[in-house]
Structures are given as structure tokens and as C-alpha cells.
PDB file of C-alpha atoms in Angstrom:
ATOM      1  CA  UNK A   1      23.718 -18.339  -4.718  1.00 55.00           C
ATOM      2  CA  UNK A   2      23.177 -16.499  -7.837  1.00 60.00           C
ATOM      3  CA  UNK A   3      22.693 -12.907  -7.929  1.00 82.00           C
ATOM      4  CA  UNK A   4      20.956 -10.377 -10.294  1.00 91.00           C
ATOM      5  CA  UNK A   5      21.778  -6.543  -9.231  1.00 93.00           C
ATOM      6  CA  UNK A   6      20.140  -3.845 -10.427  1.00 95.00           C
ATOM      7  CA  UNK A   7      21.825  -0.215 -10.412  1.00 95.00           C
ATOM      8  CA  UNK A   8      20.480   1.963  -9.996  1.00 96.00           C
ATOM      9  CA  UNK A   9      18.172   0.953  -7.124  1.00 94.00           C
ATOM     10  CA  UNK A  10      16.377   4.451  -7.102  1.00 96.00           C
ATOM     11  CA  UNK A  11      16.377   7.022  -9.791  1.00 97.00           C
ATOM     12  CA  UNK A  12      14.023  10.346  -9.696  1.00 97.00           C
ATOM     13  CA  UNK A  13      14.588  12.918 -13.109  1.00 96.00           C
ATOM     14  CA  UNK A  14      12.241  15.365 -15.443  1.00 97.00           C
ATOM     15  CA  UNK A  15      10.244  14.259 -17.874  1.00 97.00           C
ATOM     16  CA  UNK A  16      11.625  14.288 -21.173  1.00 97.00           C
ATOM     17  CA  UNK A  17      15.015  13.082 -19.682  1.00 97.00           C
ATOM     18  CA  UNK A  18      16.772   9.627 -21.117  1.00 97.00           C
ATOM     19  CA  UNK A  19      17.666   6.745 -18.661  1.00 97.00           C
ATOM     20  CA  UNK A  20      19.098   3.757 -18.314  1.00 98.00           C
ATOM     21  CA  UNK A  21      19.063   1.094 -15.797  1.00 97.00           C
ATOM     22  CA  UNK A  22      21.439  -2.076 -15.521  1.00 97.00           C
ATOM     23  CA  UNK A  23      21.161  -5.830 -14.323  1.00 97.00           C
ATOM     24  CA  UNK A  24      24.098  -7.724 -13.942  1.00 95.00           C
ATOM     25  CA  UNK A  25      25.341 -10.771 -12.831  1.00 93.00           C
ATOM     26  CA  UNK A  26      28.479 -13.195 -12.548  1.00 90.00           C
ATOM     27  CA  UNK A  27      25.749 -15.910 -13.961  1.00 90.00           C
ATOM     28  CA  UNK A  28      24.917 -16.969 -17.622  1.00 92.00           C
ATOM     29  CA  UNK A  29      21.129 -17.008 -17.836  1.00 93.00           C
ATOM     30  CA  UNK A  30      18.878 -18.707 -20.601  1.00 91.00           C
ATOM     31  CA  UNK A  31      17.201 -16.027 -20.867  1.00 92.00           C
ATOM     32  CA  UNK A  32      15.814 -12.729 -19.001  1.00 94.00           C
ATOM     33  CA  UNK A  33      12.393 -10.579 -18.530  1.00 96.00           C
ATOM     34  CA  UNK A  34      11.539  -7.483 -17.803  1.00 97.00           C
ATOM     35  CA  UNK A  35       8.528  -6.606 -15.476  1.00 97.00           C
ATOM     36  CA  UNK A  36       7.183  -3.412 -14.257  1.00 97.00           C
ATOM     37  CA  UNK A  37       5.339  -2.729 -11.671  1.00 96.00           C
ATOM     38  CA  UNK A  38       2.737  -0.181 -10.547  1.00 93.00           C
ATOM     39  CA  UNK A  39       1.879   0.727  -6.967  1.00 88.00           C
ATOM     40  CA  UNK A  40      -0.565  -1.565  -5.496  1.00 88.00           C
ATOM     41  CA  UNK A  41      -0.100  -3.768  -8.219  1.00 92.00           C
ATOM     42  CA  UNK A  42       1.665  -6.947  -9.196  1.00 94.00           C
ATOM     43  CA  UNK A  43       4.279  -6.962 -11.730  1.00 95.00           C
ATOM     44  CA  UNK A  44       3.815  -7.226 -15.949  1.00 95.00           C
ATOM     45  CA  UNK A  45       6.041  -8.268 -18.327  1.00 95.00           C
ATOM     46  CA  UNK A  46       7.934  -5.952 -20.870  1.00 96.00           C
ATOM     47  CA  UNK A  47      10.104  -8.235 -22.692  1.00 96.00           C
ATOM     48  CA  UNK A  48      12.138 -11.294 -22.785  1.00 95.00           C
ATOM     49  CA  UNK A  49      15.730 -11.315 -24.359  1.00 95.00           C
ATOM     50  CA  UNK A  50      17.286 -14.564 -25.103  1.00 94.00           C
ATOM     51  CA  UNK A  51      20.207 -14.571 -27.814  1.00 93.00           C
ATOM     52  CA  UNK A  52      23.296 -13.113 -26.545  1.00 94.00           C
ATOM     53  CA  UNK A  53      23.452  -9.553 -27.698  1.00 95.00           C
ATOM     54  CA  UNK A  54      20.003  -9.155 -28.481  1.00 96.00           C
ATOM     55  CA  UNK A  55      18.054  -5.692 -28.813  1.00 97.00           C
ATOM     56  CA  UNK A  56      14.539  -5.385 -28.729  1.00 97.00           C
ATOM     57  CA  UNK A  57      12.531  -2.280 -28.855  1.00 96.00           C
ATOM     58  CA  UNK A  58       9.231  -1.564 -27.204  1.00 94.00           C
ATOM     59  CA  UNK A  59       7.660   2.019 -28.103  1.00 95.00           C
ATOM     60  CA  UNK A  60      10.424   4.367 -26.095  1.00 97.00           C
ATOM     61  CA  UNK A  61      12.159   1.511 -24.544  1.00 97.00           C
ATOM     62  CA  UNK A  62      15.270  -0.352 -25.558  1.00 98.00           C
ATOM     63  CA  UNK A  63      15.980  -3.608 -24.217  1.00 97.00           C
ATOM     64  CA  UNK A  64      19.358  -5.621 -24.776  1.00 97.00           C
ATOM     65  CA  UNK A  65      20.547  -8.683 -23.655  1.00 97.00           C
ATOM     66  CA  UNK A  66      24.587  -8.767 -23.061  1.00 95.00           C
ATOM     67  CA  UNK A  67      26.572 -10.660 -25.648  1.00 95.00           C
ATOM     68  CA  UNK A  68      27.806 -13.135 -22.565  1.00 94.00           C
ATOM     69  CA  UNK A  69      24.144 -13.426 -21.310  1.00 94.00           C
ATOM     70  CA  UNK A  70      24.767 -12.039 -17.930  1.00 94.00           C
ATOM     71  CA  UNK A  71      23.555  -8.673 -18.223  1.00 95.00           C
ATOM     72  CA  UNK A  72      20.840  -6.689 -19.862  1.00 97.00           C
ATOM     73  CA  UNK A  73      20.405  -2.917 -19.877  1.00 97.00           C
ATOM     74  CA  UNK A  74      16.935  -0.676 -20.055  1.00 98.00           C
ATOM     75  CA  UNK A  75      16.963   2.169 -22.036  1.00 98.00           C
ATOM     76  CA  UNK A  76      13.832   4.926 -21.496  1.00 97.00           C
ATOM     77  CA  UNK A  77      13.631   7.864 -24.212  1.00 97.00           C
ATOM     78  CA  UNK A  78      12.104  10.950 -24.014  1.00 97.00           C
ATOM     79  CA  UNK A  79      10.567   8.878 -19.875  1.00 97.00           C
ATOM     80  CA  UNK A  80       7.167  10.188 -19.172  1.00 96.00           C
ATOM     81  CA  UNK A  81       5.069  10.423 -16.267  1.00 95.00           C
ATOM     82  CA  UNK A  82       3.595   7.035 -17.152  1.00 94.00           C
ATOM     83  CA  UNK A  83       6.570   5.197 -17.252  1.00 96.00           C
ATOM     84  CA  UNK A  84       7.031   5.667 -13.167  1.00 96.00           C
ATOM     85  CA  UNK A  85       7.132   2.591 -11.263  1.00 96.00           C
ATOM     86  CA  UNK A  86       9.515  -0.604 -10.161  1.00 96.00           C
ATOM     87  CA  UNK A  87      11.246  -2.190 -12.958  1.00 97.00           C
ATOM     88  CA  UNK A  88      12.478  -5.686 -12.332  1.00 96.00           C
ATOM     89  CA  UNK A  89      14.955  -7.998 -14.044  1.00 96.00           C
ATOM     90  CA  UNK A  90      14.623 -12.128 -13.776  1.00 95.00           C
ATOM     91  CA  UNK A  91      17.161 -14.306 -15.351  1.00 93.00           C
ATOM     92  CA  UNK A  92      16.194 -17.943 -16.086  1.00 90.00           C
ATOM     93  CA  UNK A  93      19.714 -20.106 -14.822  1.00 85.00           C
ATOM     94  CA  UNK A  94      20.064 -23.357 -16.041  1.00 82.00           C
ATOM     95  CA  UNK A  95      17.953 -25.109 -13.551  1.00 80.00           C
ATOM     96  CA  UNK A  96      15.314 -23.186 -15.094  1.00 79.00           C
ATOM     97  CA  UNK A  97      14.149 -21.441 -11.971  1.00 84.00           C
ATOM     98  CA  UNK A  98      14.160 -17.411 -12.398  1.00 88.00           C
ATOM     99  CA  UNK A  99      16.330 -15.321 -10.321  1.00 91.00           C
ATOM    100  CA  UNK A 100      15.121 -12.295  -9.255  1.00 93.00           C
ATOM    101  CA  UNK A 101      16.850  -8.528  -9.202  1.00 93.00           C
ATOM    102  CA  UNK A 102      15.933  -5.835  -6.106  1.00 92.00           C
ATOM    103  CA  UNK A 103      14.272  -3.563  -8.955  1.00 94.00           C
ATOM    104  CA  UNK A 104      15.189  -0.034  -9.918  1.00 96.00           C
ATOM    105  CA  UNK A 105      12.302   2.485  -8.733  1.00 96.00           C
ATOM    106  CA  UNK A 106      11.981   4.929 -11.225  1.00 97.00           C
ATOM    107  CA  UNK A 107       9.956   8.456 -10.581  1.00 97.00           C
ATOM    108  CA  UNK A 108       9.050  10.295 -13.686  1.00 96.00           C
ATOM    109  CA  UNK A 109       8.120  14.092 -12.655  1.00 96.00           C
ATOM    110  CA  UNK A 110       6.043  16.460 -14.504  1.00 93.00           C
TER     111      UNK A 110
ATOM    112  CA  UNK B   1      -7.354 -12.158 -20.227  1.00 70.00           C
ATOM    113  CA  UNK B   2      -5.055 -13.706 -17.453  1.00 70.00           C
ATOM    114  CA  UNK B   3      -6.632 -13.220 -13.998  1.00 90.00           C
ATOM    115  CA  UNK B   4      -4.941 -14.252 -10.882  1.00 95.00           C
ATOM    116  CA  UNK B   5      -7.011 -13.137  -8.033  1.00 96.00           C
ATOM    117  CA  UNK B   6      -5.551 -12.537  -4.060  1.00 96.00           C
ATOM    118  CA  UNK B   7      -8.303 -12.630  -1.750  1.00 89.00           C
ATOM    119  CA  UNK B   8      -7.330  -9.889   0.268  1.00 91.00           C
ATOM    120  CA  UNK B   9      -5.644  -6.821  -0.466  1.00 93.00           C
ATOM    121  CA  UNK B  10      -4.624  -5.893   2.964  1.00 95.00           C
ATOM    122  CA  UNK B  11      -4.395  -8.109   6.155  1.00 96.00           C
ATOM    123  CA  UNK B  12      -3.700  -7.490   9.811  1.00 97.00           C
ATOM    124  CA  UNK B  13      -3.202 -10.583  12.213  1.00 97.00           C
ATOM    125  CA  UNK B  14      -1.779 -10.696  15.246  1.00 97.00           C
ATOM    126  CA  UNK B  15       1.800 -12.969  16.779  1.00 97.00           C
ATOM    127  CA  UNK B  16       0.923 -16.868  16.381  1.00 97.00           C
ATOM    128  CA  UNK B  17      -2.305 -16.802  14.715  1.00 97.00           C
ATOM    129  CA  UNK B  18      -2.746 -19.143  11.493  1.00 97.00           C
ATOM    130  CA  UNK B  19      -3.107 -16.915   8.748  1.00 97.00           C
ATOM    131  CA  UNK B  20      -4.155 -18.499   5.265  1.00 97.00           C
ATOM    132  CA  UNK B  21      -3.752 -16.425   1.545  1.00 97.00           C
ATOM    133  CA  UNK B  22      -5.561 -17.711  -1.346  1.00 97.00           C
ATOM    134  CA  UNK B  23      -4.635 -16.942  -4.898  1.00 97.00           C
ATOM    135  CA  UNK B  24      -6.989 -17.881  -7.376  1.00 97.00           C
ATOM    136  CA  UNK B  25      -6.602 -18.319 -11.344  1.00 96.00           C
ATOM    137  CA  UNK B  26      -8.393 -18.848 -14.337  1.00 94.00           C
ATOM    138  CA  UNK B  27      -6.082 -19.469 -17.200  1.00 91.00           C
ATOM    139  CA  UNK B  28      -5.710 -23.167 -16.230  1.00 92.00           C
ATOM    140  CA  UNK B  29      -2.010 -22.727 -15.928  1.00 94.00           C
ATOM    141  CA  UNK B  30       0.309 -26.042 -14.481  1.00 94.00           C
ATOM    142  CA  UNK B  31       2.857 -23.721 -12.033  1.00 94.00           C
ATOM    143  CA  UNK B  32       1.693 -21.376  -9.111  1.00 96.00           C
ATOM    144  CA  UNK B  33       4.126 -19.326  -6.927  1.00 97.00           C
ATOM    145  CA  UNK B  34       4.281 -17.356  -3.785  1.00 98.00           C
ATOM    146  CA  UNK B  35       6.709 -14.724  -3.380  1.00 97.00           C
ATOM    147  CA  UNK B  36       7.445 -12.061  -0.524  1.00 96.00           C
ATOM    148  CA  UNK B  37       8.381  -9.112  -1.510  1.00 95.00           C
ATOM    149  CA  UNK B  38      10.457  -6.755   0.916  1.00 93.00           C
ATOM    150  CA  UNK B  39      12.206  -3.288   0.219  1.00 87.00           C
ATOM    151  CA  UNK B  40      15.399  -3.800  -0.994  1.00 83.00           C
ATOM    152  CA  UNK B  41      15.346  -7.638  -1.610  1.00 86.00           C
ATOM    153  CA  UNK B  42      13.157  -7.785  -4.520  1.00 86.00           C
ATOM    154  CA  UNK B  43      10.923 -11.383  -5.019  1.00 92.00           C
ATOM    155  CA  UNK B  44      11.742 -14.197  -2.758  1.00 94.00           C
ATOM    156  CA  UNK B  45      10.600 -17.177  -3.920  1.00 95.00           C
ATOM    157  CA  UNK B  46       8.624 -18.626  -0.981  1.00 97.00           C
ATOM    158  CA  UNK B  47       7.193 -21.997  -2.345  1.00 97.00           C
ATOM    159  CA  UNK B  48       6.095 -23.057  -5.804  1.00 96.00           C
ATOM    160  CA  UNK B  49       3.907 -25.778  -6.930  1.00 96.00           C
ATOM    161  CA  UNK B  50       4.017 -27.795 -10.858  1.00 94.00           C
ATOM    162  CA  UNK B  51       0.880 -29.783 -10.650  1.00 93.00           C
ATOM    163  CA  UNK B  52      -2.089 -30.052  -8.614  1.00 94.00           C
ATOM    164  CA  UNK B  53      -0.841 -31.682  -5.027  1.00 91.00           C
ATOM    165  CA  UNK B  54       2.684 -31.156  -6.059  1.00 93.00           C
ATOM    166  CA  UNK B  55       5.264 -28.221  -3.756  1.00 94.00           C
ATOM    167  CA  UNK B  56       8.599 -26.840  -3.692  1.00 94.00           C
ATOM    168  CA  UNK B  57       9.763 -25.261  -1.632  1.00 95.00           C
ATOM    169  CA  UNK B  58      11.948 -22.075  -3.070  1.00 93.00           C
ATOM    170  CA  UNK B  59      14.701 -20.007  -1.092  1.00 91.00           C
ATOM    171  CA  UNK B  60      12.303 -19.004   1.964  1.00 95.00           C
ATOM    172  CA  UNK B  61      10.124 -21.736   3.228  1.00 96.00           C
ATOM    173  CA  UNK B  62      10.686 -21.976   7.401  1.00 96.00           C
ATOM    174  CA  UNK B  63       7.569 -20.745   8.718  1.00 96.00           C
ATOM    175  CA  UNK B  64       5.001 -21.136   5.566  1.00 97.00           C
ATOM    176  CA  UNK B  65       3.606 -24.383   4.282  1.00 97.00           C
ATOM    177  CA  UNK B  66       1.078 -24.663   0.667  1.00 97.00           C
ATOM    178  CA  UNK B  67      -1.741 -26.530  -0.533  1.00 97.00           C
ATOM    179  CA  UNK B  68      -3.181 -27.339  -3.852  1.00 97.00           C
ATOM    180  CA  UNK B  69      -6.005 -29.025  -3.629  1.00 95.00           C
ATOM    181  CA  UNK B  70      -7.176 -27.966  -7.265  1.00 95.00           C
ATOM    182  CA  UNK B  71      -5.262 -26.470 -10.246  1.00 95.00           C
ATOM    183  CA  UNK B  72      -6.782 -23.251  -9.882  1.00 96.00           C
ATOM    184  CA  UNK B  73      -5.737 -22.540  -6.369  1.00 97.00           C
ATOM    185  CA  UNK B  74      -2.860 -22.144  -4.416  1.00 97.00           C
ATOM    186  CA  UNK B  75      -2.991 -21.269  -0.651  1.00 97.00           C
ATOM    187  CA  UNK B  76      -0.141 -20.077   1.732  1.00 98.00           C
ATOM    188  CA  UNK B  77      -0.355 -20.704   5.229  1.00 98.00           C
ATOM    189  CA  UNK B  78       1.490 -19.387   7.434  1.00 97.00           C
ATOM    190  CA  UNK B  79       1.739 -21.581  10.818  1.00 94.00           C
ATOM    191  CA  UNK B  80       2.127 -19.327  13.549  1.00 97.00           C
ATOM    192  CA  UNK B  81       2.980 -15.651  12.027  1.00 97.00           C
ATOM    193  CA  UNK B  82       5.519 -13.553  13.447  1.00 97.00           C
ATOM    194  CA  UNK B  83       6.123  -9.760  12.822  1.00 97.00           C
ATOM    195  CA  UNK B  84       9.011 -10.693  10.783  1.00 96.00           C
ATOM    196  CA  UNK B  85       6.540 -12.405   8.385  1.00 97.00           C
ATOM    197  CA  UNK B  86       4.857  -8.247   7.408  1.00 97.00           C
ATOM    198  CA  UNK B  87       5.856  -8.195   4.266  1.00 97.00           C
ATOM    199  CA  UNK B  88       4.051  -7.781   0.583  1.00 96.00           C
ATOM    200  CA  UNK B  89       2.919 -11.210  -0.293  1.00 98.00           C
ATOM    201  CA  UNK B  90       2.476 -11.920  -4.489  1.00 97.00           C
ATOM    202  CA  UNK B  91       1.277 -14.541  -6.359  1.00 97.00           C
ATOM    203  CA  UNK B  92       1.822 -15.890  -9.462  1.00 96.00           C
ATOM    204  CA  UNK B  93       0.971 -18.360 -12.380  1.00 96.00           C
ATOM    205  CA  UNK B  94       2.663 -19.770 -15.094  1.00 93.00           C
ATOM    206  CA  UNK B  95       2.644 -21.846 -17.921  1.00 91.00           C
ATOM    207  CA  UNK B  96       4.401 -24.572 -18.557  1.00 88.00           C
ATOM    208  CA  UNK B  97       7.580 -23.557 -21.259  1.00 80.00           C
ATOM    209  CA  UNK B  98      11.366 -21.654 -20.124  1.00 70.00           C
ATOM    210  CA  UNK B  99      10.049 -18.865 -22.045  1.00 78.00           C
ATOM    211  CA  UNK B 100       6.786 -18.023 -20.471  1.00 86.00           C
ATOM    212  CA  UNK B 101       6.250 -14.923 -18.525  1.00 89.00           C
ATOM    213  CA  UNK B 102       4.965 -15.199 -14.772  1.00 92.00           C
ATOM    214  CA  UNK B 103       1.429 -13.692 -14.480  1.00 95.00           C
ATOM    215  CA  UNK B 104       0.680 -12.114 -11.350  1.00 96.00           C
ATOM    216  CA  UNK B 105      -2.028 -10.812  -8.370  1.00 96.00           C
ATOM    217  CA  UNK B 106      -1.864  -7.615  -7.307  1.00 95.00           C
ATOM    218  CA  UNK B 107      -0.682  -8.323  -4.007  1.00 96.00           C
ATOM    219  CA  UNK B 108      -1.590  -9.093  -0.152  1.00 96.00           C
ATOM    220  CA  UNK B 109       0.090  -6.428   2.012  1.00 96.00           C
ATOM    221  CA  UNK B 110       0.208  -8.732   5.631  1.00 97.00           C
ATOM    222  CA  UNK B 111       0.770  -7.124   8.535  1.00 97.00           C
ATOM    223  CA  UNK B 112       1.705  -8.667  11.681  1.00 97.00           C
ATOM    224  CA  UNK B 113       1.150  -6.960  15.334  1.00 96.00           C
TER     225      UNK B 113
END
């Protein structure tokens, strides 16, 4: 069974602060999202990464894809009260079916 | 705008009833999920469907069956529910491509007594 763990799987810190959260795996994936999700709602996508090594930037948040394709950091700048909520990482494996992380629940505090 | 539409936000049945979820969408997308979602274990992929009349089942079937009947909905049922089946309940669509992103509802919180 192929695994995607996310560390770490709670984080609480000031606004302003910098974080990152990880997903990692044993597993080369196609490709891999990013979702967030809001209480009482269903999850959205952020980003997909797909070539090895890949960065992609959205607003305050850095994205990248490891150069092996097993793991893929988030990186939040400056986080912000908005930015609270469950962030998930899915991997596509080679069967194409997407393999899902725990999620990291991130609090942003005033 | 995608829509994918849960009819109920919040459920409470009770030990062996039938219970039935309904997830609606209107982007005319090929591939419907159903995923639980517990604290802790992320999405489990309960059954998925590619076509209209078509299922998979995914990681977590025993105890939930699906029907699509048309390509717009995609029901769970859930034979004879047990308290181990409270969970969050999510659907989602997608279309048809590795890189598409899954769209989804905002949820069915179930709760079994």
C-alpha cells in the first residue's frame, strides 16, 4: 500500500510567521496536488507539480515537487489569518489513482 | 463555475437503517467519487465510478454499495449503517485527464446512533 505522510499533522503559530509543511513518500508519483480545505467545506485545489524538482509560486505560497518525485514541500510567507485550514497532499501513482495524505491542520492566529 | 451539490449537510440515522447520499453535478464530468473522511486518516477512497452505470470499488467498500443511473449523479448507500460508518462523507467529480483536479461538495457529516 502506498503511503503519502504529511508532517506536520498539526501546526498553530502568529501571524506573520513562515511555515512549512512536508509530504513524503517511498513512492514515485506522476504528479501531485495541493488542496485546502475550509471548515464545513470540501477541499480546493492549490497547485499541481509534475516535473521532478519543480517550484511553483502562488501569491505567499511556494510549492515544490522533489527532484525524485516522492515528495513535495509547502512553503507559507508572511501566513495570515486566511490561510487557516487543512492542507492536503495527493500523489497520482502509476495506476493513475490519487493517493491521499492525513493533511496538516494549520491555525493562523491574530 | 463547478458545482457539486450533497443533499444533506448533516445526517443522523440510527444502527441498520438504509441510509442513501446523493451528490449531484453540473459540469458534465465522466468520474464521480465518494470518500470518508476521518481524523487522522485523511480521504479514503470509498467507491468511484468512470461512466454512467460503471463502479469501482476503492480501498473501503464492505458495507456501502453506488449507483449511477445518470452522469450527473452519484448515490452512496449504505446497506445497514453501523456507528462505525459516522464519519464525514465527500464527494467528488472529475474530468477525464491524469492532470485534472478533483472538484468537490462540501460534505455530509453522518452520524450513526
Amino acid at each position: 500500500t502506498q503511503l503519502l505522510e504529511q508532517s506536520p499533522q498539526f501546526l498553530s503559530i502568529q501571524e506573520g510567521e513562515n511555515l512549512t509543511v512536508y509530504c513524503n513518500s517511498s513512492s514515485v508519483f506522476s504528479s501531485l496536488q495541493w488542496y485546502r480545505q475550509e471548515p464545513g467545506e470540501g477541499p480546493v485545489l492549490l497547485v499541481t507539480v509534475v516535473t521532478g524538482g519543480e517550484v511553483k509560486k502562488l501569491k505567499r505560497l511556494t510549492f515544490q515537487f522533489g527532484d525524485a518525485r516522492k515528495d513535495s514541500s509547502l512553503h507559507i510567507t508572511a501566513a495570515q489569518p486566511g490561510d487557516t485550514g487543512l492542507y492536503l497532499c495527493a500523489g497520482r501513482d502509476s495506476n493513475y489513482q490519487l493517493i491521499w495524505g492525513a493533511g496538516t491542520k494549520l491555525i493562523i492566529k491574530p | 463555475d463547478v458545482k457539486v451539490t450533497q443533499s444533506s449537510r448533516y445526517l443522523v440515522k440510527r444502527t441498520g437503517e438504509k441510509v442513501f447520499l446523493e451528490c449531484v453535478q453540473d459540469m458534465d464530468h465522466e468520474n464521480m467519487f465518494w470518500y470518508r473522511q476521518d481524523p487522522g486518516l485523511g480521504l479514503r477512497l470509498i467507491y468511484f465510478s468512470y461512466d454512467v452505470k460503471m463502479k469501482e470499488k476503492g480501498d473501503i467498500p464492505e458495507g456501502y454499495s453506488v449507483s449511477r443511473e445518470k452522469k450527473e449523479r452519484f448515490s452512496l448507500i449504505l446497506e445497514s449503517a453501523s456507528t462505525n460508518q459516522t464519519s464525514m462523507y465527500l464527494c467528488a467529480t472529475r474530468r477525464t485527464g491524469s492532470m485534472q483536479p478533483q472538484h468537490f461538495g462540501d460534505g455530509t457529516r453522518l452520524s450513526i446512533l
